[in-house]
């Protein structure tokens, strides 16, 4: 039986309460009669033989010779791969990156290629730990490459290992990892969790320097990206494509391998989180009640450890390899096949329950800036066509929003939150006044290069990620959050969803239309 597609439910008096994720916990909320709930599609069936599918993609690539034909003795081969920010939650072993990289290495060995290096494409993200690298690559790959110094992590601040390529027609500087740029072949191994991932973004962002990234990770570009997930309307996408095409013209040969996963997100005993509430069994209801009550009594630090230990049962649904743009067209179609849900018309008020994890707090803390980024940068942008919420509408996010930061992972976030946001929350103003100071601060650079810290400029980028939503919306309300933290970001705190809906009426008028984005699992609203 094929999986059921996503759909839109109109709430009536018989509709049971709706599940909202709420950080390291969840709530059941009653939505007003007439509200809409957008449910994701069920998980697509996985590929039955992933190893064979990967090998088939490498031997029959898109717009490219087969991988073995590109390999020869004496060549320099670099294999770059997505970092710990994908997928979410981390998937059960073996990770799809391990499967793909092992297949590439087998072909390289058969061809007599000796000069092979692996590079984690960090961009400005924190360095991965040994445990995280082992999880992504597998013990066999890690043990073969790490002890010999042949497994590295991209350092966007290392002048000796960056190569300036040139400028695009729009004057954008392109500077990437030197080893990758000077290799005879760069194989990039990607996971496409959402439609924004992959394509030229893999190299032009993942292996770039701050000098290069600042051209598309800025407020104006984010404001012109409507939405990040809709490539035809994303200035971020366009900039990365210009950069990627320049790399190709300048002779950087990329063999792109992209994969898609189904949205089977939660293992037992959390499987009820991806069921439709009226289909919960007695066991599901008991599990929910037991889990919710237990989590209410659990210290936040312990609850965080429990949730961060979740490994998703994601399974591979497609793999395609070859020339970047031909590959990405197929990948995007496969992402949409899993995630698109047709939705008619916009809404006055959009509600969302935010989970415990986003791309930038894996094995870490979801600080207030990341709550903003997840809600207004990612969830708000999970649409194609037009935003789910109308211009001047209100977003209501449910999340504990603790005034809490991981001191190792997010040092510059602390200063950004306590100093910069205390003065202004306007993205353009804080970009003009403070970005360069944080981006070039020697201490932040040192921590990024030698510890496990995100780059000093990273909290700015997370704030910019929500710039399109901030420009579009008439108000943002956070339910159940730390009130001081919520106000520091310029948002309004509410104790309950009912309070938040009443507050929203002050912005959008009486009896507003309400739509709830029932995610995770990830969905994309195809809004007409």
Short mmCIF file of C-alpha atoms in Angstrom, two decimals:
data_model
loop_
_atom_site.label_atom_id
_atom_site.label_comp_id
_atom_site.label_asym_id
_atom_site.label_seq_id
_atom_site.Cartn_x
_atom_site.Cartn_y
_atom_site.Cartn_z
CA UNK A 1 0.00 0.00 0.00
CA UNK A 2 1.44 3.39 -0.98
CA UNK A 3 1.92 5.96 1.78
CA UNK A 4 -0.76 8.59 2.24
CA UNK A 5 0.02 12.11 0.97
CA UNK A 6 -0.06 15.13 3.21
CA UNK A 7 -3.37 16.89 3.62
CA UNK A 8 -5.16 19.83 5.23
CA UNK A 9 -7.70 19.18 8.00
CA UNK A 10 -10.37 21.69 8.95
CA UNK A 11 -10.96 21.61 12.70
CA UNK A 12 -14.51 20.97 13.88
CA UNK A 13 -16.03 20.26 17.29
CA UNK A 14 -15.18 16.56 17.09
CA UNK A 15 -11.48 17.12 16.26
CA UNK A 16 -9.21 15.95 19.08
CA UNK A 17 -6.53 18.28 20.50
CA UNK A 18 -3.58 18.91 18.19
CA UNK A 19 -0.02 17.96 19.06
CA UNK A 20 2.50 20.81 19.33
CA UNK A 21 6.20 20.13 19.78
CA UNK A 22 7.54 22.33 22.60
CA UNK A 23 11.31 22.04 22.78
CA UNK A 24 12.24 18.99 24.84
CA UNK A 25 8.57 18.17 25.28
CA UNK A 26 5.18 18.44 23.64
CA UNK A 27 1.69 19.74 24.31
CA UNK A 28 -1.87 19.01 23.20
CA UNK A 29 -3.66 22.20 22.19
CA UNK A 30 -7.27 22.85 21.17
CA UNK A 31 -7.39 24.92 18.01
CA UNK A 32 -10.47 27.05 17.27
CA UNK A 33 -13.23 25.55 15.13
CA UNK A 34 -12.52 26.37 11.50
CA UNK A 35 -8.75 26.38 11.91
CA UNK A 36 -6.67 24.36 9.46
CA UNK A 37 -4.02 21.79 10.33
CA UNK A 38 -1.43 20.91 7.64
CA UNK A 39 -0.21 17.35 8.04
CA UNK A 40 2.93 15.97 6.34
CA UNK A 41 2.82 13.02 4.02
CA UNK A 42 3.64 9.60 5.39
CA UNK A 43 7.17 8.32 4.84
CA UNK A 44 7.96 7.24 1.30
CA UNK A 45 9.09 3.62 0.91
CA UNK A 46 12.91 3.39 1.07
CA UNK A 47 15.17 1.95 -1.58
CA UNK A 48 15.30 -1.79 -0.96
CA UNK A 49 19.01 -2.14 -1.82
CA UNK A 50 20.73 1.17 -0.96
CA UNK A 51 24.22 -0.14 -1.68
CA UNK A 52 23.24 -1.24 -5.17
CA UNK A 53 21.43 2.08 -5.80
CA UNK A 54 24.52 4.06 -4.81
CA UNK A 55 26.77 2.00 -7.06
CA UNK A 56 24.29 2.35 -9.95
CA UNK A 57 24.28 6.15 -9.53
CA UNK A 58 28.11 6.28 -9.61
CA UNK A 59 28.26 4.08 -12.72
CA UNK A 60 25.39 5.82 -14.56
CA UNK A 61 25.65 9.49 -13.56
CA UNK A 62 23.81 12.53 -14.92
CA UNK A 63 25.63 14.52 -17.64
CA UNK A 64 28.96 12.98 -16.66
CA UNK A 65 31.25 10.08 -17.37
CA UNK A 66 30.95 7.21 -14.85
CA UNK A 67 32.99 7.83 -11.70
CA UNK A 68 35.55 5.06 -12.49
CA UNK A 69 36.32 6.78 -15.80
CA UNK A 70 37.27 9.95 -13.89
CA UNK A 71 39.71 8.14 -11.59
CA UNK A 72 43.35 7.34 -12.43
CA UNK A 73 46.66 6.65 -10.65
CA UNK A 74 48.56 9.75 -9.58
CA UNK A 75 45.54 12.07 -9.38
CA UNK A 76 44.48 14.19 -6.40
CA UNK A 77 41.03 13.19 -5.20
CA UNK A 78 39.13 15.08 -2.50
CA UNK A 79 35.87 13.84 -1.00
CA UNK A 80 33.90 16.55 0.82
CA UNK A 81 30.79 15.78 2.85
CA UNK A 82 28.00 17.56 4.73
CA UNK A 83 28.67 18.18 8.41
CA UNK A 84 26.75 17.43 11.63
CA UNK A 85 23.93 19.87 10.78
CA UNK A 86 22.33 17.17 8.57
CA UNK A 87 20.14 15.16 8.82
CA UNK A 88 17.83 16.02 11.73
CA UNK A 89 17.69 14.18 14.00
CA UNK A 90 20.96 12.33 13.23
CA UNK A 91 20.13 9.06 11.49
CA UNK A 92 20.78 5.55 12.71
CA UNK A 93 24.02 3.97 11.58
CA UNK A 94 25.05 3.38 8.91
CA UNK A 95 24.71 7.02 7.93
CA UNK A 96 24.10 7.52 4.22
CA UNK A 97 27.39 9.47 3.97
CA UNK A 98 29.25 6.38 5.14
CA UNK A 99 27.56 4.21 2.51
CA UNK A 100 28.36 6.65 -0.32
CA UNK A 101 31.93 7.41 0.73
CA UNK A 102 32.76 3.72 1.11
CA UNK A 103 31.51 3.11 -2.44
CA UNK A 104 33.60 6.01 -3.80
CA UNK A 105 36.70 4.81 -1.93
CA UNK A 106 36.26 1.28 -3.30
CA UNK A 107 36.23 2.65 -6.86
CA UNK A 108 39.23 4.89 -6.11
CA UNK A 109 41.18 1.91 -4.77
CA UNK A 110 40.31 -0.16 -7.85
CA UNK A 111 41.63 2.69 -10.03
CA UNK A 112 44.92 2.94 -8.10
CA UNK A 113 44.25 6.41 -6.65
CA UNK A 114 46.57 6.97 -3.67
CA UNK A 115 46.20 10.71 -2.99
CA UNK A 116 42.77 10.87 -1.33
CA UNK A 117 41.64 13.29 1.38
CA UNK A 118 38.29 13.66 3.13
CA UNK A 119 37.04 17.12 4.14
CA UNK A 120 34.08 17.93 6.38
CA UNK A 121 32.33 20.91 4.73
CA UNK A 122 31.87 23.04 7.83
CA UNK A 123 31.43 26.48 6.28
CA UNK A 124 31.35 28.62 9.47
CA UNK A 125 29.91 25.85 11.64
CA UNK A 126 31.66 24.29 14.61
CA UNK A 127 34.18 21.49 14.21
CA UNK A 128 32.75 17.99 14.57
CA UNK A 129 33.89 15.76 17.42
CA UNK A 130 35.51 12.39 16.85
CA UNK A 131 32.26 10.66 17.87
CA UNK A 132 30.27 12.75 15.38
CA UNK A 133 32.75 12.04 12.58
CA UNK A 134 32.70 8.32 13.36
CA UNK A 135 28.91 8.36 13.28
CA UNK A 136 28.80 10.06 9.87
CA UNK A 137 31.66 8.16 8.22
CA UNK A 138 31.79 4.83 10.03
CA UNK A 139 34.71 3.45 12.02
CA UNK A 140 36.45 1.87 9.03
CA UNK A 141 36.71 5.14 7.09
CA UNK A 142 37.59 7.16 10.17
CA UNK A 143 40.35 4.79 11.27
CA UNK A 144 41.80 4.65 7.76
CA UNK A 145 42.02 8.43 7.28
CA UNK A 146 42.04 10.35 10.56
CA UNK A 147 45.29 8.94 12.07
CA UNK A 148 47.19 9.82 8.86
CA UNK A 149 45.88 13.38 8.75
CA UNK A 150 43.86 12.61 5.62
CA UNK A 151 40.54 13.52 7.26
CA UNK A 152 40.29 17.26 7.84
CA UNK A 153 37.59 19.80 8.64
CA UNK A 154 37.28 22.88 6.43
CA UNK A 155 38.75 25.95 8.11
CA UNK A 156 37.27 29.12 6.63
CA UNK A 157 39.89 31.20 8.49
CA UNK A 158 43.04 29.35 7.35
CA UNK A 159 44.77 31.61 4.78
CA UNK A 160 47.17 28.81 3.82
CA UNK A 161 44.34 26.48 2.82
CA UNK A 162 42.06 28.87 0.93
CA UNK A 163 42.27 29.69 -2.76
CA UNK A 164 40.78 32.82 -4.30
CA UNK A 165 39.11 31.86 -7.58
CA UNK A 166 37.76 35.20 -8.79
CA UNK A 167 34.55 37.23 -8.99
CA UNK A 168 31.17 36.46 -10.49
CA UNK A 169 29.47 38.82 -12.95
CA UNK A 170 27.74 40.36 -9.90
CA UNK A 171 31.07 41.12 -8.19
CA UNK A 172 30.83 38.26 -5.66
CA UNK A 173 34.21 36.99 -4.41
CA UNK A 174 34.64 33.23 -4.70
CA UNK A 175 37.20 31.72 -2.34
CA UNK A 176 37.11 28.06 -1.32
CA UNK A 177 39.09 25.28 0.30
CA UNK A 178 42.48 25.05 -1.44
CA UNK A 179 42.74 21.26 -1.36
CA UNK A 180 39.30 20.98 -2.96
CA UNK A 181 40.02 23.66 -5.57
CA UNK A 182 43.36 22.17 -6.64
CA UNK A 183 42.24 18.54 -6.81
CA UNK A 184 41.82 16.78 -10.13
CA UNK A 185 38.37 15.78 -8.91
CA UNK A 186 36.21 17.01 -6.04
CA UNK A 187 33.51 14.51 -5.04
CA UNK A 188 30.84 16.12 -2.87
CA UNK A 189 28.62 13.81 -0.76
CA UNK A 190 25.39 15.54 0.22
CA UNK A 191 22.20 14.87 2.19
CA UNK A 192 19.19 16.90 1.03
CA UNK A 193 16.99 17.30 4.09
CA UNK A 194 15.10 20.25 2.56
CA UNK A 195 14.92 21.80 -0.90
CA UNK A 196 17.41 24.53 0.06
CA UNK A 197 20.24 22.01 0.50
CA UNK A 198 22.60 20.75 -2.18
CA UNK A 199 23.34 21.92 -5.70
CA UNK A 200 26.03 24.59 -6.00
CA UNK A 201 25.34 25.54 -2.37
CA UNK A 202 27.30 22.44 -1.26
CA UNK A 203 30.68 23.78 -2.42
CA UNK A 204 29.98 27.52 -2.66
CA UNK A 205 28.82 27.60 0.97
CA UNK A 206 30.19 24.47 2.64
CA UNK A 207 33.80 24.97 1.48
CA UNK A 208 33.86 28.79 1.35
CA UNK A 209 35.51 31.53 3.40
CA UNK A 210 33.81 34.44 5.17
CA UNK A 211 35.04 36.67 2.33
CA UNK A 212 32.91 34.62 -0.04
CA UNK A 213 29.96 33.81 2.23
CA UNK A 214 29.20 37.44 3.08
CA UNK A 215 27.92 37.97 -0.47
CA UNK A 216 24.88 35.76 0.07
CA UNK A 217 24.61 35.43 3.86
CA UNK A 218 23.43 39.01 4.31
CA UNK A 219 20.18 40.79 5.11
CA UNK A 220 19.33 42.02 1.61
CA UNK A 221 19.81 38.58 0.09
CA UNK A 222 17.67 36.95 2.79
CA UNK A 223 14.92 39.54 2.36
CA UNK A 224 14.87 38.81 -1.38
CA UNK A 225 14.68 35.06 -0.84
CA UNK A 226 10.98 34.24 -0.88
CA UNK A 227 11.32 31.42 0.00
CA UNK A 228 14.65 29.67 0.69
CA UNK A 229 12.93 26.41 -0.30
CA UNK A 230 11.62 27.76 -3.63
CA UNK A 231 14.66 27.98 -5.88
CA UNK A 232 12.99 30.23 -8.46
CA UNK A 233 12.40 32.88 -5.79
CA UNK A 234 15.59 32.60 -3.71
CA UNK A 235 18.36 35.19 -4.04
CA UNK A 236 20.46 32.89 -1.84
CA UNK A 237 20.06 30.13 -4.42
CA UNK A 238 20.90 32.49 -7.29
CA UNK A 239 24.12 33.72 -5.65
CA UNK A 240 25.32 30.19 -4.93
CA UNK A 241 24.56 29.22 -8.53
CA UNK A 242 26.61 32.13 -9.89
CA UNK A 243 29.50 31.08 -7.68
CA UNK A 244 29.23 27.41 -8.62
CA UNK A 245 29.20 28.21 -12.32
CA UNK A 246 32.29 30.37 -11.89
CA UNK A 247 34.06 27.45 -10.20
CA UNK A 248 33.16 25.21 -13.14
CA UNK A 249 34.41 27.78 -15.67
CA UNK A 250 37.68 28.11 -13.76
CA UNK A 251 38.27 24.37 -13.95
CA UNK A 252 37.17 23.10 -10.52
CA UNK A 253 35.72 19.71 -11.46
CA UNK A 254 32.92 18.60 -9.13
CA UNK A 255 31.26 15.20 -9.15
CA UNK A 256 28.15 15.75 -7.04
CA UNK A 257 26.43 12.91 -5.18
CA UNK A 258 23.08 13.87 -3.64
CA UNK A 259 20.77 11.76 -1.52
CA UNK A 260 17.26 12.17 -0.19
CA UNK A 261 15.73 10.55 2.88
CA UNK A 262 12.16 9.78 3.82
CA UNK A 263 10.56 11.64 6.70
CA UNK A 264 10.49 8.72 9.14
CA UNK A 265 11.71 10.97 11.93
CA UNK A 266 11.00 9.41 15.32
CA UNK A 267 11.82 5.93 16.65
CA UNK A 268 9.75 4.02 19.15
CA UNK A 269 8.60 5.04 21.74
CA UNK A 270 8.07 8.45 20.08
CA UNK A 271 6.32 7.13 16.96
CA UNK A 272 3.04 8.79 18.07
CA UNK A 273 4.66 12.16 17.26
CA UNK A 274 4.22 11.50 13.53
CA UNK A 275 0.73 10.02 13.66
CA UNK A 276 -2.52 11.91 13.15
CA UNK A 277 -4.10 12.50 16.55
CA UNK A 278 -7.48 10.87 15.80
CA UNK A 279 -5.58 7.71 14.80
CA UNK A 280 -3.77 7.37 18.11
CA UNK A 281 -4.33 4.01 19.71
CA UNK A 282 -4.95 3.58 23.42
CA UNK A 283 -1.26 2.73 23.68
CA UNK A 284 -0.28 5.94 21.86
CA UNK A 285 -2.40 8.03 24.23
CA UNK A 286 -0.90 6.31 27.25
CA UNK A 287 2.61 6.82 25.85
CA UNK A 288 1.93 10.49 25.25
CA UNK A 289 0.54 11.06 28.74
CA UNK A 290 3.36 9.13 30.39
CA UNK A 291 6.05 10.90 28.35
CA UNK A 292 4.56 14.37 28.83
CA UNK A 293 4.17 14.01 32.59
CA UNK A 294 7.62 12.48 32.96
CA UNK A 295 9.25 15.27 30.94
CA UNK A 296 7.51 17.92 33.04
CA UNK A 297 9.33 16.53 36.09
CA UNK A 298 12.66 15.97 34.35
CA UNK A 299 15.39 18.59 34.74
CA UNK A 300 15.93 20.41 31.43
CA UNK A 301 19.55 19.25 31.13
CA UNK A 302 18.52 15.60 31.42
CA UNK A 303 15.55 16.03 29.05
CA UNK A 304 17.93 17.60 26.55
CA UNK A 305 20.26 14.59 26.79
CA UNK A 306 17.34 12.23 26.23
CA UNK A 307 16.14 14.02 23.10
CA UNK A 308 19.62 14.65 21.70
CA UNK A 309 20.29 10.91 21.92
CA UNK A 310 17.43 10.20 19.48
CA UNK A 311 18.57 8.60 16.25
CA UNK A 312 16.03 8.87 13.46
CA UNK A 313 15.02 5.81 11.40
CA UNK A 314 15.39 7.87 8.18
CA UNK A 315 15.86 5.68 5.09
CA UNK A 316 17.33 6.46 1.68
CA UNK A 317 14.72 7.27 -1.00
CA UNK A 318 16.98 8.38 -3.86
CA UNK A 319 20.59 8.84 -4.87
CA UNK A 320 21.83 10.66 -7.96
CA UNK A 321 25.33 11.56 -9.08
CA UNK A 322 27.16 13.52 -11.76
CA UNK A 323 27.07 17.13 -12.94
CA UNK A 324 25.85 19.45 -10.21
CA UNK A 325 22.81 21.07 -11.83
CA UNK A 326 21.48 17.97 -13.55
CA UNK A 327 21.80 16.05 -10.28
CA UNK A 328 20.12 18.75 -8.22
CA UNK A 329 17.08 18.97 -10.51
CA UNK A 330 16.36 15.28 -9.80
CA UNK A 331 17.11 15.69 -6.10
CA UNK A 332 14.72 18.61 -5.75
CA UNK A 333 11.94 16.61 -7.43
CA UNK A 334 12.53 13.79 -4.92
CA UNK A 335 12.44 16.20 -1.97
CA UNK A 336 9.16 17.67 -3.22
CA UNK A 337 7.77 14.15 -3.76
CA UNK A 338 8.12 13.55 -0.01
CA UNK A 339 7.39 16.99 1.40
CA UNK A 340 4.96 19.03 -0.74
CA UNK A 341 1.40 19.45 0.58
CA UNK A 342 -1.11 21.47 -1.51
CA UNK A 343 -2.66 24.34 0.50
CA UNK A 344 -5.28 26.79 -0.75
CA UNK A 345 -4.85 30.38 0.34
CA UNK A 346 -3.00 32.17 3.10
CA UNK A 347 -3.90 32.58 6.76
CA UNK A 348 -4.06 35.47 9.23
CA UNK A 349 -2.32 33.51 12.00
CA UNK A 350 0.19 30.69 11.61
CA UNK A 351 0.92 28.49 14.62
CA UNK A 352 3.88 26.15 14.97
CA UNK A 353 5.31 23.93 17.69
CA UNK A 354 9.10 24.09 17.55
CA UNK A 355 11.11 20.95 18.38
CA UNK A 356 14.28 20.58 20.43
CA UNK A 357 16.64 20.52 17.45
CA UNK A 358 17.72 22.65 14.50
CA UNK A 359 20.79 22.45 12.24
CA UNK A 360 22.93 24.42 14.71
CA UNK A 361 22.31 22.81 18.09
CA UNK A 362 22.99 19.13 17.46
CA UNK A 363 24.34 17.76 20.76
CA UNK A 364 23.96 21.27 22.10
CA UNK A 365 21.53 23.90 23.44
CA UNK A 366 18.66 25.52 21.53
CA UNK A 367 19.34 29.11 22.58
CA UNK A 368 16.86 31.96 21.89
CA UNK A 369 18.56 33.06 18.66
CA UNK A 370 18.27 29.53 17.30
CA UNK A 371 14.59 29.44 18.33
CA UNK A 372 14.10 32.57 16.24
CA UNK A 373 16.06 31.07 13.34
CA UNK A 374 14.15 27.77 13.43
CA UNK A 375 10.74 29.44 13.60
CA UNK A 376 11.17 32.45 11.32
CA UNK A 377 14.06 31.20 9.18
CA UNK A 378 13.13 27.58 8.56
CA UNK A 379 9.50 26.82 9.51
CA UNK A 380 8.17 30.13 8.10
CA UNK A 381 9.98 29.38 4.82
CA UNK A 382 8.61 25.86 4.41
CA UNK A 383 6.49 26.96 1.49
CA UNK A 384 6.47 27.23 -2.28
CA UNK A 385 4.51 29.91 -4.10
CA UNK A 386 3.62 32.33 -1.32
CA UNK A 387 3.99 32.33 2.48
CA UNK A 388 1.42 30.41 4.47
CA UNK A 389 0.70 33.54 6.52
CA UNK A 390 -0.44 36.72 4.80
CA UNK A 391 1.55 39.96 4.81
CA UNK A 392 0.96 41.68 8.14
CA UNK A 393 -0.16 38.40 9.74
CA UNK A 394 1.08 36.83 12.96
CA UNK A 395 3.25 33.81 13.71
CA UNK A 396 2.73 32.03 17.04
CA UNK A 397 5.63 29.77 18.05
CA UNK A 398 5.52 27.35 20.97
CA UNK A 399 8.91 26.76 22.63
CA UNK A 400 10.46 27.13 26.14
CA UNK A 401 13.04 29.58 24.71
CA UNK A 402 15.44 29.40 27.66
CA UNK A 403 17.95 32.21 28.26
CA UNK A 404 20.66 29.58 28.00
CA UNK A 405 23.69 29.09 25.75
CA UNK A 406 26.27 26.35 25.17
CA UNK A 407 29.50 28.09 26.29
CA UNK A 408 31.75 26.05 23.98
CA UNK A 409 29.59 25.90 20.86
CA UNK A 410 28.04 29.38 20.93
CA UNK A 411 30.39 31.91 22.60
CA UNK A 412 29.67 34.78 20.18
CA UNK A 413 25.92 34.13 20.52
CA UNK A 414 26.12 35.11 24.19
CA UNK A 415 27.61 38.52 23.41
CA UNK A 416 25.28 39.00 20.43
CA UNK A 417 22.22 38.29 22.57
CA UNK A 418 23.25 40.30 25.62
CA UNK A 419 24.90 43.26 23.91
CA UNK A 420 23.75 43.64 20.29
CA UNK A 421 20.07 42.70 20.67
CA UNK A 422 19.89 44.91 23.77
CA UNK A 423 20.52 47.84 21.43
CA UNK A 424 18.64 46.84 18.26
CA UNK A 425 16.80 43.91 16.71
CA UNK A 426 16.72 45.48 13.24
CA UNK A 427 18.72 43.16 10.94
CA UNK A 428 20.03 45.95 8.69
CA UNK A 429 21.13 48.09 11.62
CA UNK A 430 22.94 45.33 13.49
CA UNK A 431 24.54 44.16 10.23
CA UNK A 432 25.93 47.64 9.54
CA UNK A 433 27.09 48.37 13.09
CA UNK A 434 28.33 45.06 14.46
CA UNK A 435 28.87 42.29 11.91
CA UNK A 436 32.45 43.09 10.95
CA UNK A 437 33.50 43.43 14.59
CA UNK A 438 32.20 39.94 15.45
CA UNK A 439 33.41 38.39 12.19
CA UNK A 440 37.01 39.51 12.68
CA UNK A 441 37.31 39.28 16.47
CA UNK A 442 40.59 37.35 17.13
CA UNK A 443 39.17 35.42 20.10
CA UNK A 444 36.14 34.20 18.19
CA UNK A 445 38.37 33.24 15.25
CA UNK A 446 40.66 31.33 17.61
CA UNK A 447 37.76 29.41 19.16
CA UNK A 448 36.31 28.59 15.73
CA UNK A 449 39.67 27.27 14.50
CA UNK A 450 40.85 25.34 17.56
CA UNK A 451 37.79 24.45 19.64
CA UNK A 452 34.22 23.49 18.73
CA UNK A 453 32.76 26.99 18.39
CA UNK A 454 30.61 28.42 15.64
CA UNK A 455 32.26 31.35 13.87
CA UNK A 456 31.92 34.76 15.49
CA UNK A 457 29.58 35.99 12.74
CA UNK A 458 27.25 32.99 12.97
CA UNK A 459 24.59 34.51 15.30
CA UNK A 460 24.23 37.39 12.83
CA UNK A 461 23.56 34.93 10.03
CA UNK A 462 20.94 33.17 12.14
CA UNK A 463 19.22 36.50 12.76
CA UNK A 464 19.38 37.38 9.05
CA UNK A 465 17.79 33.99 8.31
CA UNK A 466 14.56 35.38 9.76
CA UNK A 467 14.83 38.75 7.97
CA UNK A 468 12.26 37.88 5.27
CA UNK A 469 9.74 36.82 7.92
CA UNK A 470 10.38 39.90 10.08
CA UNK A 471 9.77 42.12 7.05
CA UNK A 472 6.60 40.21 6.10
CA UNK A 473 4.88 39.77 9.47
CA UNK A 474 2.87 42.09 11.67
CA UNK A 475 3.77 40.28 14.89
CA UNK A 476 5.53 37.31 16.48
CA UNK A 477 4.28 35.68 19.70
CA UNK A 478 6.09 32.96 21.66
CA UNK A 479 4.05 30.63 23.87
CA UNK A 480 5.64 29.21 27.01
CA UNK A 481 9.00 30.92 26.57
CA UNK A 482 11.24 32.74 29.02
CA UNK A 483 9.57 36.15 28.97
CA UNK A 484 12.78 38.18 29.24
CA UNK A 485 14.41 36.20 26.43
CA UNK A 486 11.35 36.58 24.21
CA UNK A 487 11.17 40.34 24.81
CA UNK A 488 14.91 40.74 24.19
CA UNK A 489 14.24 39.54 20.63
CA UNK A 490 11.41 42.02 20.13
CA UNK A 491 8.67 39.39 20.31
CA UNK A 492 5.64 39.10 22.62
CA UNK A 493 5.45 36.34 25.25
CA UNK A 494 2.24 34.45 26.00
CA UNK A 495 1.54 31.89 28.70
CA UNK A 496 -1.00 29.83 26.75
CA UNK A 497 -2.04 29.35 23.12
CA UNK A 498 -5.45 30.86 23.93
CA UNK A 499 -3.74 34.01 25.25
CA UNK A 500 -1.58 34.15 22.12
CA UNK A 501 -4.59 33.88 19.80
CA UNK A 502 -6.31 36.74 21.65
CA UNK A 503 -3.14 38.85 21.38
CA UNK A 504 -2.96 38.11 17.65
CA UNK A 505 -6.44 39.62 17.17
CA UNK A 506 -4.99 42.99 18.18
CA UNK A 507 -2.87 42.79 15.02
CA UNK A 508 -5.03 40.99 12.45
CA UNK A 509 -8.56 41.71 13.67
CA UNK A 510 -11.38 39.68 15.21
CA UNK A 511 -12.02 36.03 14.34
CA UNK A 512 -8.86 35.53 12.28
CA UNK A 513 -8.18 32.52 10.12
CA UNK A 514 -5.73 30.17 11.86
CA UNK A 515 -3.47 27.53 10.31
CA UNK A 516 -1.21 25.12 12.20
CA UNK A 517 1.96 23.73 10.62
CA UNK A 518 2.04 20.17 11.97
CA UNK A 519 5.80 19.62 11.79
CA UNK A 520 8.05 17.74 12.33
CA UNK A 521 8.15 15.55 10.24
CA UNK A 522 9.17 18.13 7.65
CA UNK A 523 6.60 19.29 5.12
CA UNK A 524 6.47 22.04 2.51
CA UNK A 525 3.24 23.91 1.89
CA UNK A 526 2.55 24.41 -1.83
CA UNK A 527 0.44 27.53 -1.37
CA UNK A 528 -1.87 28.66 -4.18
#
